[in-house]
C-alpha positions as protocol buffer text, in pm:
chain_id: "A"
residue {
  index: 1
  type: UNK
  ca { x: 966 y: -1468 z: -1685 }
}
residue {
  index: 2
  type: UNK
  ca { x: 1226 y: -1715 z: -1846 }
}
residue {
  index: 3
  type: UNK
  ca { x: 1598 y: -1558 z: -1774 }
}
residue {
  index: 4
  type: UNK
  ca { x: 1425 y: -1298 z: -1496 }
}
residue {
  index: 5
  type: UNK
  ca { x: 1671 y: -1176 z: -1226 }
}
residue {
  index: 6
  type: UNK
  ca { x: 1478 y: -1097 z: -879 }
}
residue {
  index: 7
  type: UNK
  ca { x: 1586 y: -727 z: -810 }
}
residue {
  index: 8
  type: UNK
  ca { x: 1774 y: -720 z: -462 }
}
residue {
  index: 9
  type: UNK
  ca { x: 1647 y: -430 z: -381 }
}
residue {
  index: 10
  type: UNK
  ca { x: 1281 y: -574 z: -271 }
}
residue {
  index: 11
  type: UNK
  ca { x: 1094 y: -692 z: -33 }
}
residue {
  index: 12
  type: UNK
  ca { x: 1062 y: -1087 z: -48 }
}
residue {
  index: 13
  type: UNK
  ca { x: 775 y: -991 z: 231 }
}
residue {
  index: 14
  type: UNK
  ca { x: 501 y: -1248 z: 281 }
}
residue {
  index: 15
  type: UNK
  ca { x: 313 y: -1233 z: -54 }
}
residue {
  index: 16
  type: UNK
  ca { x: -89 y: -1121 z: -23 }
}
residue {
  index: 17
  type: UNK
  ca { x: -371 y: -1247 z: -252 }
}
residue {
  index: 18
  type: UNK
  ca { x: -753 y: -1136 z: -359 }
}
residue {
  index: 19
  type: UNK
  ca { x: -1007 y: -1246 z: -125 }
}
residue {
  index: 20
  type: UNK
  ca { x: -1305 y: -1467 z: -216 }
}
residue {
  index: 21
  type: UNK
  ca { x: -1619 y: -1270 z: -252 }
}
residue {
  index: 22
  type: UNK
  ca { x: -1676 y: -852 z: -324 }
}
residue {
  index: 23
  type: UNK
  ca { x: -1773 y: -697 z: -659 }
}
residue {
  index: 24
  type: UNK
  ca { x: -1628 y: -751 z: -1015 }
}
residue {
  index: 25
  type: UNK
  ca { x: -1316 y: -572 z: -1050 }
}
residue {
  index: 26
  type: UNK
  ca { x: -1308 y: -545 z: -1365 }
}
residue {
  index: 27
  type: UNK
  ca { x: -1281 y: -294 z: -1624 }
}
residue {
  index: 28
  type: UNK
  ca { x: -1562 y: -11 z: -1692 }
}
residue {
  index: 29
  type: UNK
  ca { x: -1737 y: -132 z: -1349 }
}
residue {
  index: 30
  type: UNK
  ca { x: -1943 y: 60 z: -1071 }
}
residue {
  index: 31
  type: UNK
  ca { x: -1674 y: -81 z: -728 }
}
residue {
  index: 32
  type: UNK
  ca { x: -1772 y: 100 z: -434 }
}
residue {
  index: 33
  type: UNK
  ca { x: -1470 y: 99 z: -153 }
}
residue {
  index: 34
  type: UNK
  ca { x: -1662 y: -47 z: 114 }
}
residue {
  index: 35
  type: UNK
  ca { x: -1752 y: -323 z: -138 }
}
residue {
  index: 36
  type: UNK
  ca { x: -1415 y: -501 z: -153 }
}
residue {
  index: 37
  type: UNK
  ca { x: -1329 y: -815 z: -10 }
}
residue {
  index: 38
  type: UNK
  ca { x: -1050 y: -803 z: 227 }
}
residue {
  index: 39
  type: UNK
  ca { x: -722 y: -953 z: 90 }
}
residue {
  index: 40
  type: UNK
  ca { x: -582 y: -1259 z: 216 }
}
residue {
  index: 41
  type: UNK
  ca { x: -202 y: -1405 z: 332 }
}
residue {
  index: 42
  type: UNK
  ca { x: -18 y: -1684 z: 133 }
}
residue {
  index: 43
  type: UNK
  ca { x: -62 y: -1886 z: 433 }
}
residue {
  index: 44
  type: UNK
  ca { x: -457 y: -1785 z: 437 }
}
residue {
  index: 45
  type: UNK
  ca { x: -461 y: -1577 z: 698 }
}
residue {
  index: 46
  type: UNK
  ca { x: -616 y: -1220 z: 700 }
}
residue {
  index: 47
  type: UNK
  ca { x: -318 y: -903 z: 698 }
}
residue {
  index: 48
  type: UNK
  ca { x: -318 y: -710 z: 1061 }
}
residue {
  index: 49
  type: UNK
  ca { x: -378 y: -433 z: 804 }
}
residue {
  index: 50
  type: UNK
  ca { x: -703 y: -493 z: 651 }
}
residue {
  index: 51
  type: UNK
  ca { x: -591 y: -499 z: 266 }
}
residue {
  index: 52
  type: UNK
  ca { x: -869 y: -462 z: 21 }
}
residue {
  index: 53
  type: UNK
  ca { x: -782 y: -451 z: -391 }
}
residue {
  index: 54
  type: UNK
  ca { x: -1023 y: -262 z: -568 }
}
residue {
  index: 55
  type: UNK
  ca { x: -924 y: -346 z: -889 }
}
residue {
  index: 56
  type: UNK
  ca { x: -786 y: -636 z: -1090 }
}
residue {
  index: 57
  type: UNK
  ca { x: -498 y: -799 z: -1191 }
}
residue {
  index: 58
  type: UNK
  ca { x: -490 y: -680 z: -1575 }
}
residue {
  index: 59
  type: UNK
  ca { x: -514 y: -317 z: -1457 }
}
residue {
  index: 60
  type: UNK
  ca { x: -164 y: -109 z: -1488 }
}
residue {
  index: 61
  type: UNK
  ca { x: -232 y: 18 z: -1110 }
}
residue {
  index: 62
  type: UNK
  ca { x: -302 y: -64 z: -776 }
}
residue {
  index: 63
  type: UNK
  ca { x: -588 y: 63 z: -616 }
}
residue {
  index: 64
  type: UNK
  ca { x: -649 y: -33 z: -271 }
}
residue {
  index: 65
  type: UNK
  ca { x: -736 y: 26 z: 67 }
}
residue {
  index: 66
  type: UNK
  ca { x: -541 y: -48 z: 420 }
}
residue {
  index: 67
  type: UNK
  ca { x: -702 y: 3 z: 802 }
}
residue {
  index: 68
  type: UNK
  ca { x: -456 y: 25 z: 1053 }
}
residue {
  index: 69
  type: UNK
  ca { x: -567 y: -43 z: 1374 }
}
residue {
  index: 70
  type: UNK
  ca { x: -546 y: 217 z: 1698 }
}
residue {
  index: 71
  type: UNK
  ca { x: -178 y: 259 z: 1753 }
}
residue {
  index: 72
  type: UNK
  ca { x: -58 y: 32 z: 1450 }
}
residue {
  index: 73
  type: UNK
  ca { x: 316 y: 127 z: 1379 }
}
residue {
  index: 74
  type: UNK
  ca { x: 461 y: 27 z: 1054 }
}
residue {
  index: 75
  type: UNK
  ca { x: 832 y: -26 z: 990 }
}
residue {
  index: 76
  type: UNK
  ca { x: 1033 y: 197 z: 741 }
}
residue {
  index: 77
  type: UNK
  ca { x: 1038 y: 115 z: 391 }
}
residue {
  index: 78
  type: UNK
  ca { x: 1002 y: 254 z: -1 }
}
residue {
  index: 79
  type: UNK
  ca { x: 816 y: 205 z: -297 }
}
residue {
  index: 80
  type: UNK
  ca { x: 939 y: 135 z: -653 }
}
residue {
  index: 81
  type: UNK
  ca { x: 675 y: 374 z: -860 }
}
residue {
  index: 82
  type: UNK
  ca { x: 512 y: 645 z: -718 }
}
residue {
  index: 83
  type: UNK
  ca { x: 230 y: 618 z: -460 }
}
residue {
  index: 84
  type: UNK
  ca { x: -47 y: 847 z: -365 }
}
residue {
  index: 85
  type: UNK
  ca { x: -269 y: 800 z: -70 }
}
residue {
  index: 86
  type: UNK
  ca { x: -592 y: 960 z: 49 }
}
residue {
  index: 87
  type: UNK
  ca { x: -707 y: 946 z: 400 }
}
residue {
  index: 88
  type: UNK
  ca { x: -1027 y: 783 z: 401 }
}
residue {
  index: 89
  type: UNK
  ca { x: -1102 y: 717 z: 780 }
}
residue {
  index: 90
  type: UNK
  ca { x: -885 y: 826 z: 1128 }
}
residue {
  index: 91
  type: UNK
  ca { x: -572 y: 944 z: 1160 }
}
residue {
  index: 92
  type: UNK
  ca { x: -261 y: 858 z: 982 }
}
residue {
  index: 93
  type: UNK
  ca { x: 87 y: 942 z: 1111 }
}
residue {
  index: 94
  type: UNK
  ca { x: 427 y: 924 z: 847 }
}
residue {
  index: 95
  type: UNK
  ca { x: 711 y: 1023 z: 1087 }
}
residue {
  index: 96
  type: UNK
  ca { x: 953 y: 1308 z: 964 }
}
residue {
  index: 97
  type: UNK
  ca { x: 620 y: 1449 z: 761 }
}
residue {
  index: 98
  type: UNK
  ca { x: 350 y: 1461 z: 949 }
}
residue {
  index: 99
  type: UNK
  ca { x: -56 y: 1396 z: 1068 }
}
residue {
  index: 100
  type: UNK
  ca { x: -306 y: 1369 z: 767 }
}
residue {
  index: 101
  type: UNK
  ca { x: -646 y: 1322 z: 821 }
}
residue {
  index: 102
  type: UNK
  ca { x: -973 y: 1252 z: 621 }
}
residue {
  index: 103
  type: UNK
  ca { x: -971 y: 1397 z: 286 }
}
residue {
  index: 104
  type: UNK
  ca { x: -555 y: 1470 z: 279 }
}
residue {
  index: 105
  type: UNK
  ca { x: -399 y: 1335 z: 35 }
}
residue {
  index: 106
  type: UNK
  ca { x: -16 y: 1232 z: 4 }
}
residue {
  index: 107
  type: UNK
  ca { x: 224 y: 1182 z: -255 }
}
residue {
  index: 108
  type: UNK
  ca { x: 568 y: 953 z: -211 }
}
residue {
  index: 109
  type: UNK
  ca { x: 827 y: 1014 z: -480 }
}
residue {
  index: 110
  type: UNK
  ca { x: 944 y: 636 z: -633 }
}
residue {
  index: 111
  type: UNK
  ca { x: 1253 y: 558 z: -392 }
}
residue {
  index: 112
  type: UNK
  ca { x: 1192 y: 759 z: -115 }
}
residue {
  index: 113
  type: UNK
  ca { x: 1252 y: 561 z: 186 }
}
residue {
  index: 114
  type: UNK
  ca { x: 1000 y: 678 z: 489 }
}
residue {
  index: 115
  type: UNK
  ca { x: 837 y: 565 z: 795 }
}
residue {
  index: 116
  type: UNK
  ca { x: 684 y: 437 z: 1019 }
}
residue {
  index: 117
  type: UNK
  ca { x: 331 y: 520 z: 885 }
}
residue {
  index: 118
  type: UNK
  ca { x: 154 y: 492 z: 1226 }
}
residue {
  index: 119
  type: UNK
  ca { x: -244 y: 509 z: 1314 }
}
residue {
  index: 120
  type: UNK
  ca { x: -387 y: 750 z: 1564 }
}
residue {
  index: 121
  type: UNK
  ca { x: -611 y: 659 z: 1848 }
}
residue {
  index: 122
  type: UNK
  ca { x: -900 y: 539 z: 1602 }
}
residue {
  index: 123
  type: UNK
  ca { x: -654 y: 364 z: 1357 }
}
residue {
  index: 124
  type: UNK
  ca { x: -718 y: 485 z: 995 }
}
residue {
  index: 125
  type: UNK
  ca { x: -805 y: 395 z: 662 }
}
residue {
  index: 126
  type: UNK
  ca { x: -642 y: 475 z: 386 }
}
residue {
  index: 127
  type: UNK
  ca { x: -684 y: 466 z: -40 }
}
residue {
  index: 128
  type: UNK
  ca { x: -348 y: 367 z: -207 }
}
residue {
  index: 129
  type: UNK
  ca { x: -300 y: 384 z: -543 }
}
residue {
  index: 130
  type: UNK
  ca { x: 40 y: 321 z: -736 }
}
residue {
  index: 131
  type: UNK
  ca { x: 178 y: 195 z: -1094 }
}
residue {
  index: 132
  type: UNK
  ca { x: 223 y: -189 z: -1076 }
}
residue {
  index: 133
  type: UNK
  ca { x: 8 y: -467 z: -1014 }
}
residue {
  index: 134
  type: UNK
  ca { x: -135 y: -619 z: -654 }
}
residue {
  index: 135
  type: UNK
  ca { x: 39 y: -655 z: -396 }
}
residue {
  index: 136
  type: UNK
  ca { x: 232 y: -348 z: -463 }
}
residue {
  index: 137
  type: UNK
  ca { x: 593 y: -399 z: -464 }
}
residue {
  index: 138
  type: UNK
  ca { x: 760 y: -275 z: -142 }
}
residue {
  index: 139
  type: UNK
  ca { x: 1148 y: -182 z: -125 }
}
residue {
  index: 140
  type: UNK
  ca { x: 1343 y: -383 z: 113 }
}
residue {
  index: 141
  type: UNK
  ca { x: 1427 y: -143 z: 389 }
}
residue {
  index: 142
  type: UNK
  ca { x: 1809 y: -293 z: 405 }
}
residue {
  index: 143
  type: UNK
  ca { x: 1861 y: -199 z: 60 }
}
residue {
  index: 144
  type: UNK
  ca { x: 1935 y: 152 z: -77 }
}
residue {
  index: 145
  type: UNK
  ca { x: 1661 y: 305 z: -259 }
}
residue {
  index: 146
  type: UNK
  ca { x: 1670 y: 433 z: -644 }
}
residue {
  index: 147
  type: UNK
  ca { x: 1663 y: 758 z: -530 }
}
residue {
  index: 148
  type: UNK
  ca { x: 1678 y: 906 z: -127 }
}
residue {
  index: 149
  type: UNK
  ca { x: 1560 y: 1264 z: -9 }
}
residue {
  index: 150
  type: UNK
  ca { x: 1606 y: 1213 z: 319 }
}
């Protein structure tokens, strides 16, 4: 946007795009999870963390799915909007809350700083779903969040 100031709270992380391939996202559409083609780095490469949009860019929300492999440690960080996850697959680990497993569902305030998410023994997938549009904005983990509860 013409006169748009980058905020310096987030992430200039590497920047992930929509795969080739997998169902029409679009709106009033049958998209089954499993269905979703895997998201893809700048550079081309696939994400260690198995990214898959399941919905498209016009929609107010992400909706998306991550697999962390066995033992996968994130690093700490926050989210701008509200995020809710549901444990799909595995074991998921969020240090300082706790072990969810299939069927749990979480809930992140917007600005909470947290982590490491972390996968158990048979990594994990997980459904994320926040306001915003794909990739989901990520708070840079030097900066202070809007708001901190820890």
């Amino acid at each position: 946007r013409r006169g748009a100031r980058k905020d310096p709270t987030m992430s200039d992380a590497p920047l992930w795009t929509r795969g080739e391939g997998g169902p029409d996202l679009g709106p009033q559409r049958v998209i089954h999870i499993d269905d979703a083609a895997p998201a893809v780095l700048t550079d081309g490469s696939t994400p260690r963390i198995g990214l898959r949009p399941l919905v498209a860019d016009d929609c107010d929300f992400v909706v998306m799915t991550f697999e962390f492999p066995p033992h996968y440690a994130g690093v700490e960080h926050w989210h701008p909007e509200d995020t809710v996850y549901i444990v799909k697959r595995g074991t998921f680990i969020v240090e300082g809350e706790g072990t969810f497993l299939p069927g749990d569902l979480r809930w992140v305030k917007a600005g909470t700083m947290y982590g490491p998410e972390r996968a158990g023994d048979d990594g994990c997938e997980v459904i994320l779903i926040t306001k915003g549009s794909f990739p989901p904005a990520n708070g840079d983990p030097n900066a202070v969040p809007p708001q901190r509860t820890r």
